[in-house]
Amino acid sequence: MLRNTSSGYGRIAIAFHWTMAVLIVGMLAFGLYMTTLPPTAAETFQLYQLHKSVGFVVLTLAVFRLGWRLVNPSPKLPEGMHPLEKLAAHLGHAGLYALIFAMPITGWFMASASPWGIPTVLFNVQPVPHLPVPDALGTKEQAEAFFKILHKYGAFLLIALVVVHVAAALKHHFIARDDTLKRMVSTAPAKGDS
Ligand code: HEM
């Protein structure tokens, strides 16, 4: 059953959440690791290609997830939360959504702007076209450097938001002792549901 009542998430929303959580945390660690490798090594090239491929999987999932969420609104936040806490939670979630789109898109622009003109081939099978890079960004080197900065600081911001997100989920579970985390793990009816 695709449960999505006012107090719970459905199976699809839960599957999107955890699949994307694993992929995004993995991509953050993978991205930081691969940039420490010797840039001209063949293995580095393969790892960059894998990073780009998984990034497109994240972008595709993000599109479907947002579409799903628009049709199946998320359950309300717990009643006992302070209005400022609720505002912070909504802003945090909006920031996470923005960054799961911004990370792949800035990465795609970075690869498109690169003076090396390296093609992106998804999982070594499906070529992806380069995006048109605005002339206003200057030479290819300048445009690539611009998107590299966005991608890098976007990653740092995403790491910060993920840390706060996880801390908030744990606070709900262990301190407030409400169903916020449980309902993102299971579709079983929460306490007080009829
Ligand atoms: C969820 C999606 C993504 C995440 C979380 C992510 C994360 C990261 C991180 C953390 C880095 C290291 C940043 C640094 O220290 O400079 C990185 C580097 C990089 N990413 Fe991504 N990335 C994503 C998607 C993509 C996509 C879709 C592409 C290209 C199509 C891409 C291309 C690159 C490239 C080329 C680098 C290396 C930059 C350099 O050489 O300094 N990324 N990414």
PDB file of C-alpha atoms and ligand atoms in Angstrom:
ATOM      1  CA  MET A   1       0.000   0.000   0.000  1.00  0.00           C
ATOM      2  CA  LEU A   2       1.379   3.476  -0.850  1.00  0.00           C
ATOM      3  CA  ARG A   3       0.512   4.977   2.497  1.00  0.00           C
ATOM      4  CA  ASN A   4       0.765   8.731   2.718  1.00  0.00           C
ATOM      5  CA  THR A   5      -1.583  10.023   5.356  1.00  0.00           C
ATOM      6  CA  SER A   6      -1.286  13.308   7.202  1.00  0.00           C
ATOM      7  CA  SER A   7       0.973  11.568   9.750  1.00  0.00           C
ATOM      8  CA  GLY A   8       3.082   9.176   7.700  1.00  0.00           C
ATOM      9  CA  TYR A   9       5.237   8.792   4.599  1.00  0.00           C
ATOM     10  CA  GLY A  10       4.458   6.226   1.945  1.00  0.00           C
ATOM     11  CA  ARG A  11       6.821   3.469   0.815  1.00  0.00           C
ATOM     12  CA  ILE A  12       7.874   5.385  -2.301  1.00  0.00           C
ATOM     13  CA  ALA A  13       8.830   8.496  -0.304  1.00  0.00           C
ATOM     14  CA  ILE A  14      10.784   6.339   2.180  1.00  0.00           C
ATOM     15  CA  ALA A  15      12.571   4.504  -0.644  1.00  0.00           C
ATOM     16  CA  PHE A  16      13.493   7.823  -2.315  1.00  0.00           C
ATOM     17  CA  HIS A  17      14.769   9.230   0.981  1.00  0.00           C
ATOM     18  CA  TRP A  18      17.105   6.380   1.903  1.00  0.00           C
ATOM     19  CA  THR A  19      18.313   5.611  -1.632  1.00  0.00           C
ATOM     20  CA  MET A  20      19.221   9.248  -2.149  1.00  0.00           C
ATOM     21  CA  ALA A  21      20.727   9.568   1.340  1.00  0.00           C
ATOM     22  CA  VAL A  22      23.139   6.709   0.613  1.00  0.00           C
ATOM     23  CA  LEU A  23      24.002   8.008  -2.876  1.00  0.00           C
ATOM     24  CA  ILE A  24      24.524  11.616  -1.770  1.00  0.00           C
ATOM     25  CA  VAL A  25      26.649  10.847   1.297  1.00  0.00           C
ATOM     26  CA  GLY A  26      28.639   8.440  -0.891  1.00  0.00           C
ATOM     27  CA  MET A  27      29.052  11.085  -3.612  1.00  0.00           C
ATOM     28  CA  LEU A  28      30.255  13.689  -1.108  1.00  0.00           C
ATOM     29  CA  ALA A  29      32.918  11.336   0.276  1.00  0.00           C
ATOM     30  CA  PHE A  30      33.792  10.028  -3.205  1.00  0.00           C
ATOM     31  CA  GLY A  31      34.101  13.551  -4.639  1.00  0.00           C
ATOM     32  CA  LEU A  32      36.384  14.727  -1.837  1.00  0.00           C
ATOM     33  CA  TYR A  33      38.515  11.595  -2.184  1.00  0.00           C
ATOM     34  CA  MET A  34      38.886  11.603  -5.978  1.00  0.00           C
ATOM     35  CA  THR A  35      40.133  15.223  -6.067  1.00  0.00           C
ATOM     36  CA  THR A  36      43.150  14.110  -3.965  1.00  0.00           C
ATOM     37  CA  LEU A  37      44.262  11.609  -6.657  1.00  0.00           C
ATOM     38  CA  PRO A  38      46.868  12.321  -9.365  1.00  0.00           C
ATOM     39  CA  PRO A  39      44.798  14.065 -12.086  1.00  0.00           C
ATOM     40  CA  THR A  40      46.411  12.371 -15.093  1.00  0.00           C
ATOM     41  CA  ALA A  41      46.217   8.737 -13.851  1.00  0.00           C
ATOM     42  CA  ALA A  42      43.910   6.414 -15.827  1.00  0.00           C
ATOM     43  CA  GLU A  43      42.221   5.258 -12.600  1.00  0.00           C
ATOM     44  CA  THR A  44      41.419   8.871 -11.680  1.00  0.00           C
ATOM     45  CA  PHE A  45      39.760   9.339 -15.059  1.00  0.00           C
ATOM     46  CA  GLN A  46      37.581   6.262 -14.477  1.00  0.00           C
ATOM     47  CA  LEU A  47      36.635   7.441 -10.990  1.00  0.00           C
ATOM     48  CA  TYR A  48      35.653  10.875 -12.340  1.00  0.00           C
ATOM     49  CA  GLN A  49      33.499   9.178 -14.963  1.00  0.00           C
ATOM     50  CA  LEU A  50      31.834   7.076 -12.261  1.00  0.00           C
ATOM     51  CA  HIS A  51      31.302  10.195 -10.126  1.00  0.00           C
ATOM     52  CA  LYS A  52      29.638  11.943 -13.052  1.00  0.00           C
ATOM     53  CA  SER A  53      27.479   8.892 -13.853  1.00  0.00           C
ATOM     54  CA  VAL A  54      26.208   8.493 -10.287  1.00  0.00           C
ATOM     55  CA  GLY A  55      25.645  12.268 -10.202  1.00  0.00           C
ATOM     56  CA  PHE A  56      23.230  11.898 -13.115  1.00  0.00           C
ATOM     57  CA  VAL A  57      21.445   9.084 -11.284  1.00  0.00           C
ATOM     58  CA  VAL A  58      21.021  11.489  -8.335  1.00  0.00           C
ATOM     59  CA  LEU A  59      19.707  14.218 -10.661  1.00  0.00           C
ATOM     60  CA  THR A  60      17.190  11.824 -12.225  1.00  0.00           C
ATOM     61  CA  LEU A  61      16.035  10.606  -8.812  1.00  0.00           C
ATOM     62  CA  ALA A  62      15.785  14.230  -7.612  1.00  0.00           C
ATOM     63  CA  VAL A  63      13.421  15.076 -10.494  1.00  0.00           C
ATOM     64  CA  PHE A  64      11.186  12.072  -9.752  1.00  0.00           C
ATOM     65  CA  ARG A  65      11.353  12.662  -6.023  1.00  0.00           C
ATOM     66  CA  LEU A  66      10.296  16.291  -6.305  1.00  0.00           C
ATOM     67  CA  GLY A  67       7.484  15.306  -8.680  1.00  0.00           C
ATOM     68  CA  TRP A  68       6.351  12.612  -6.263  1.00  0.00           C
ATOM     69  CA  ARG A  69       6.456  15.024  -3.344  1.00  0.00           C
ATOM     70  CA  LEU A  70       4.397  17.639  -5.180  1.00  0.00           C
ATOM     71  CA  VAL A  71       1.666  15.063  -5.757  1.00  0.00           C
ATOM     72  CA  ASN A  72       2.039  13.419  -2.306  1.00  0.00           C
ATOM     73  CA  PRO A  73       2.703  16.187   0.235  1.00  0.00           C
ATOM     74  CA  SER A  74       4.858  15.308   3.244  1.00  0.00           C
ATOM     75  CA  PRO A  75       3.189  14.721   6.624  1.00  0.00           C
ATOM     76  CA  LYS A  76       3.047  17.616   9.078  1.00  0.00           C
ATOM     77  CA  LEU A  77       5.837  18.285  11.576  1.00  0.00           C
ATOM     78  CA  PRO A  78       5.073  17.253  15.191  1.00  0.00           C
ATOM     79  CA  GLU A  79       2.607  19.556  17.009  1.00  0.00           C
ATOM     80  CA  GLY A  80       4.928  20.215  19.953  1.00  0.00           C
ATOM     81  CA  MET A  81       7.637  21.909  17.852  1.00  0.00           C
ATOM     82  CA  HIS A  82       8.312  25.604  18.409  1.00  0.00           C
ATOM     83  CA  PRO A  83       7.340  27.714  15.334  1.00  0.00           C
ATOM     84  CA  LEU A  84      10.976  28.769  14.883  1.00  0.00           C
ATOM     85  CA  GLU A  85      12.051  25.118  14.956  1.00  0.00           C
ATOM     86  CA  LYS A  86       9.413  24.373  12.308  1.00  0.00           C
ATOM     87  CA  LEU A  87      10.688  27.258  10.199  1.00  0.00           C
ATOM     88  CA  ALA A  88      14.272  25.973  10.551  1.00  0.00           C
ATOM     89  CA  ALA A  89      13.126  22.471   9.556  1.00  0.00           C
ATOM     90  CA  HIS A  90      11.330  23.786   6.435  1.00  0.00           C
ATOM     91  CA  LEU A  91      14.329  25.925   5.453  1.00  0.00           C
ATOM     92  CA  GLY A  92      16.670  22.974   6.012  1.00  0.00           C
ATOM     93  CA  HIS A  93      14.530  20.712   3.844  1.00  0.00           C
ATOM     94  CA  ALA A  94      14.291  23.368   1.118  1.00  0.00           C
ATOM     95  CA  GLY A  95      18.081  23.749   1.239  1.00  0.00           C
ATOM     96  CA  LEU A  96      18.568  19.994   0.913  1.00  0.00           C
ATOM     97  CA  TYR A  97      16.213  19.871  -2.073  1.00  0.00           C
ATOM     98  CA  ALA A  98      17.967  22.843  -3.703  1.00  0.00           C
ATOM     99  CA  LEU A  99      21.377  21.231  -3.269  1.00  0.00           C
ATOM    100  CA  ILE A 100      20.413  17.800  -4.575  1.00  0.00           C
ATOM    101  CA  PHE A 101      19.628  19.631  -7.821  1.00  0.00           C
ATOM    102  CA  ALA A 102      22.446  22.198  -7.613  1.00  0.00           C
ATOM    103  CA  MET A 103      25.236  19.642  -7.082  1.00  0.00           C
ATOM    104  CA  PRO A 104      24.649  17.598 -10.254  1.00  0.00           C
ATOM    105  CA  ILE A 105      23.813  20.705 -12.306  1.00  0.00           C
ATOM    106  CA  THR A 106      26.982  22.616 -11.278  1.00  0.00           C
ATOM    107  CA  GLY A 107      28.971  19.414 -11.894  1.00  0.00           C
ATOM    108  CA  TRP A 108      27.413  19.098 -15.343  1.00  0.00           C
ATOM    109  CA  PHE A 109      28.232  22.738 -16.141  1.00  0.00           C
ATOM    110  CA  MET A 110      31.788  22.247 -14.847  1.00  0.00           C
ATOM    111  CA  ALA A 111      32.318  19.240 -17.118  1.00  0.00           C
ATOM    112  CA  SER A 112      30.732  21.167 -20.018  1.00  0.00           C
ATOM    113  CA  ALA A 113      32.971  24.214 -19.508  1.00  0.00           C
ATOM    114  CA  SER A 114      36.199  22.240 -19.202  1.00  0.00           C
ATOM    115  CA  PRO A 115      38.783  23.248 -21.866  1.00  0.00           C
ATOM    116  CA  TRP A 116      39.725  19.549 -22.053  1.00  0.00           C
ATOM    117  CA  GLY A 117      36.348  18.810 -23.662  1.00  0.00           C
ATOM    118  CA  ILE A 118      36.185  15.382 -21.982  1.00  0.00           C
ATOM    119  CA  PRO A 119      32.897  13.675 -22.891  1.00  0.00           C
ATOM    120  CA  THR A 120      30.626  12.401 -20.134  1.00  0.00           C
ATOM    121  CA  VAL A 121      29.547   8.832 -20.889  1.00  0.00           C
ATOM    122  CA  LEU A 122      27.090   7.411 -18.359  1.00  0.00           C
ATOM    123  CA  PHE A 123      28.499   4.145 -16.993  1.00  0.00           C
ATOM    124  CA  ASN A 124      30.623   3.975 -20.183  1.00  0.00           C
ATOM    125  CA  VAL A 125      27.435   3.414 -22.217  1.00  0.00           C
ATOM    126  CA  GLN A 126      25.352   6.535 -22.762  1.00  0.00           C
ATOM    127  CA  PRO A 127      26.962   9.842 -23.861  1.00  0.00           C
ATOM    128  CA  VAL A 128      25.543  12.986 -22.264  1.00  0.00           C
ATOM    129  CA  PRO A 129      25.692  16.264 -24.216  1.00  0.00           C
ATOM    130  CA  HIS A 130      27.563  19.241 -22.769  1.00  0.00           C
ATOM    131  CA  LEU A 131      25.440  22.143 -21.543  1.00  0.00           C
ATOM    132  CA  PRO A 132      25.776  25.533 -23.255  1.00  0.00           C
ATOM    133  CA  VAL A 133      28.044  27.688 -21.066  1.00  0.00           C
ATOM    134  CA  PRO A 134      27.156  31.426 -20.995  1.00  0.00           C
ATOM    135  CA  ASP A 135      29.804  33.619 -22.724  1.00  0.00           C
ATOM    136  CA  ALA A 136      29.450  36.108 -19.862  1.00  0.00           C
ATOM    137  CA  LEU A 137      31.508  33.726 -17.712  1.00  0.00           C
ATOM    138  CA  GLY A 138      34.619  34.434 -19.806  1.00  0.00           C
ATOM    139  CA  THR A 139      37.042  31.865 -21.182  1.00  0.00           C
ATOM    140  CA  LYS A 140      36.459  28.134 -20.735  1.00  0.00           C
ATOM    141  CA  GLU A 141      39.050  28.106 -17.931  1.00  0.00           C
ATOM    142  CA  GLN A 142      37.257  30.931 -16.124  1.00  0.00           C
ATOM    143  CA  ALA A 143      33.837  29.309 -16.552  1.00  0.00           C
ATOM    144  CA  GLU A 144      35.159  25.958 -15.353  1.00  0.00           C
ATOM    145  CA  ALA A 145      36.764  27.615 -12.301  1.00  0.00           C
ATOM    146  CA  PHE A 146      33.461  29.381 -11.544  1.00  0.00           C
ATOM    147  CA  PHE A 147      31.448  26.144 -11.575  1.00  0.00           C
ATOM    148  CA  LYS A 148      34.199  24.348  -9.647  1.00  0.00           C
ATOM    149  CA  ILE A 149      33.832  26.873  -6.825  1.00  0.00           C
ATOM    150  CA  LEU A 150      30.033  26.501  -6.832  1.00  0.00           C
ATOM    151  CA  HIS A 151      30.353  22.698  -6.822  1.00  0.00           C
ATOM    152  CA  LYS A 152      32.948  22.693  -4.024  1.00  0.00           C
ATOM    153  CA  TYR A 153      31.204  25.175  -1.696  1.00  0.00           C
ATOM    154  CA  GLY A 154      27.852  23.604  -2.541  1.00  0.00           C
ATOM    155  CA  ALA A 155      29.341  20.316  -1.290  1.00  0.00           C
ATOM    156  CA  PHE A 156      30.487  21.958   1.969  1.00  0.00           C
ATOM    157  CA  LEU A 157      27.048  23.499   2.468  1.00  0.00           C
ATOM    158  CA  LEU A 158      25.400  20.152   1.721  1.00  0.00           C
ATOM    159  CA  ILE A 159      27.661  18.410   4.269  1.00  0.00           C
ATOM    160  CA  ALA A 160      26.676  21.025   6.886  1.00  0.00           C
ATOM    161  CA  LEU A 161      22.955  20.607   6.115  1.00  0.00           C
ATOM    162  CA  VAL A 162      23.197  16.810   6.226  1.00  0.00           C
ATOM    163  CA  VAL A 163      24.919  16.973   9.639  1.00  0.00           C
ATOM    164  CA  VAL A 164      22.200  19.285  11.016  1.00  0.00           C
ATOM    165  CA  HIS A 165      19.489  17.117   9.408  1.00  0.00           C
ATOM    166  CA  VAL A 166      20.836  13.943  11.039  1.00  0.00           C
ATOM    167  CA  ALA A 167      21.279  15.708  14.400  1.00  0.00           C
ATOM    168  CA  ALA A 168      17.685  16.974  14.234  1.00  0.00           C
ATOM    169  CA  ALA A 169      16.377  13.488  13.413  1.00  0.00           C
ATOM    170  CA  LEU A 170      18.281  12.037  16.388  1.00  0.00           C
ATOM    171  CA  LYS A 171      17.013  14.832  18.678  1.00  0.00           C
ATOM    172  CA  HIS A 172      13.426  14.029  17.654  1.00  0.00           C
ATOM    173  CA  HIS A 173      13.987  10.352  18.331  1.00  0.00           C
ATOM    174  CA  PHE A 174      16.005  10.368  21.565  1.00  0.00           C
ATOM    175  CA  ILE A 175      15.116  13.687  23.233  1.00  0.00           C
ATOM    176  CA  ALA A 176      11.648  14.725  22.032  1.00  0.00           C
ATOM    177  CA  ARG A 177      10.786  11.009  21.649  1.00  0.00           C
ATOM    178  CA  ASP A 178       8.316  11.664  18.823  1.00  0.00           C
ATOM    179  CA  ASP A 179       7.679   9.668  15.620  1.00  0.00           C
ATOM    180  CA  THR A 180       9.611  11.884  13.187  1.00  0.00           C
ATOM    181  CA  LEU A 181      12.410   9.383  12.543  1.00  0.00           C
ATOM    182  CA  LYS A 182      10.206   6.274  12.880  1.00  0.00           C
ATOM    183  CA  ARG A 183       7.836   7.437  10.173  1.00  0.00           C
ATOM    184  CA  MET A 184      10.788   7.837   7.750  1.00  0.00           C
ATOM    185  CA  VAL A 185      11.764   4.222   8.448  1.00  0.00           C
ATOM    186  CA  SER A 186       8.406   2.469   8.502  1.00  0.00           C
ATOM    187  CA  THR A 187       4.880   2.926   7.180  1.00  0.00           C
ATOM    188  CA  ALA A 188       3.436   1.361  10.366  1.00  0.00           C
ATOM    189  CA  PRO A 189       0.785   3.662  11.895  1.00  0.00           C
ATOM    190  CA  ALA A 190       2.239   6.142  14.393  1.00  0.00           C
ATOM    191  CA  LYS A 191       0.990   6.398  17.989  1.00  0.00           C
ATOM    192  CA  GLY A 192      -2.393   8.142  18.027  1.00  0.00           C
ATOM    193  CA  ASP A 193      -3.183   7.246  14.381  1.00  0.00           C
ATOM    194  CA  SER A 194      -6.566   5.713  13.838  1.00  0.00           C
TER     195      SER A 194
HETATM  196  C1  HEM B   1      24.764  14.478  -5.938  1.00  0.00           C
HETATM  197  C2  HEM B   1      25.578  14.901  -6.864  1.00  0.00           C
HETATM  198  C3  HEM B   1      27.007  15.269  -6.629  1.00  0.00           C
HETATM  199  C4  HEM B   1      27.708  15.429  -5.455  1.00  0.00           C
HETATM  200  C5  HEM B   1      27.190  15.303  -4.029  1.00  0.00           C
HETATM  201  C6  HEM B   1      29.069  15.779  -5.821  1.00  0.00           C
HETATM  202  C7  HEM B   1      30.082  16.033  -4.904  1.00  0.00           C
HETATM  203  C8  HEM B   1      31.369  16.396  -5.244  1.00  0.00           C
HETATM  204  C9  HEM B   1      32.416  16.712  -4.318  1.00  0.00           C
HETATM  205  C10 HEM B   1      32.288  16.702  -2.798  1.00  0.00           C
HETATM  206  C11 HEM B   1      33.530  17.014  -5.027  1.00  0.00           C
HETATM  207  C12 HEM B   1      34.892  17.482  -4.488  1.00  0.00           C
HETATM  208  C13 HEM B   1      34.905  19.006  -4.508  1.00  0.00           C
HETATM  209  C14 HEM B   1      36.296  19.564  -4.255  1.00  0.00           C
HETATM  210  O1  HEM B   1      36.885  19.263  -3.211  1.00  0.00           O
HETATM  211  O2  HEM B   1      36.774  20.317  -5.125  1.00  0.00           O
HETATM  212  C15 HEM B   1      33.211  16.859  -6.428  1.00  0.00           C
HETATM  213  C16 HEM B   1      34.092  17.073  -7.462  1.00  0.00           C
HETATM  214  C17 HEM B   1      33.762  16.960  -8.812  1.00  0.00           C
HETATM  215  N1  HEM B   1      32.513  16.691  -9.337  1.00  0.00           N
HETATM  216 FE1  HEM B   1      30.854  16.276  -8.270  1.00  0.00          FE
HETATM  217  N2  HEM B   1      29.175  15.815  -7.193  1.00  0.00           N
HETATM  218  C18 HEM B   1      27.943  15.509  -7.730  1.00  0.00           C
HETATM  219  C19 HEM B   1      27.618  15.410  -9.073  1.00  0.00           C
HETATM  220  C20 HEM B   1      28.477  15.656 -10.132  1.00  0.00           C
HETATM  221  C21 HEM B   1      28.127  15.596 -11.544  1.00  0.00           C
HETATM  222  C22 HEM B   1      26.745  15.235 -12.103  1.00  0.00           C
HETATM  223  C23 HEM B   1      29.247  15.908 -12.237  1.00  0.00           C
HETATM  224  C24 HEM B   1      29.460  16.010 -13.735  1.00  0.00           C
HETATM  225  C25 HEM B   1      28.616  15.668 -14.671  1.00  0.00           C
HETATM  226  C26 HEM B   1      30.299  16.156 -11.279  1.00  0.00           C
HETATM  227  C27 HEM B   1      31.597  16.482 -11.608  1.00  0.00           C
HETATM  228  C28 HEM B   1      32.622  16.688 -10.712  1.00  0.00           C
HETATM  229  C29 HEM B   1      33.984  16.963 -11.095  1.00  0.00           C
HETATM  230  C30 HEM B   1      34.526  17.051 -12.526  1.00  0.00           C
HETATM  231  C31 HEM B   1      34.697  17.134  -9.898  1.00  0.00           C
HETATM  232  C32 HEM B   1      36.187  17.436  -9.743  1.00  0.00           C
HETATM  233  C33 HEM B   1      36.435  18.897  -9.535  1.00  0.00           C
HETATM  234  C34 HEM B   1      37.920  19.154  -9.436  1.00  0.00           C
HETATM  235  O3  HEM B   1      38.653  18.575 -10.212  1.00  0.00           O
HETATM  236  O4  HEM B   1      38.308  19.964  -8.585  1.00  0.00           O
HETATM  237  N3  HEM B   1      29.796  15.997 -10.011  1.00  0.00           N
HETATM  238  N4  HEM B   1      31.893  16.506  -6.532  1.00  0.00           N
END
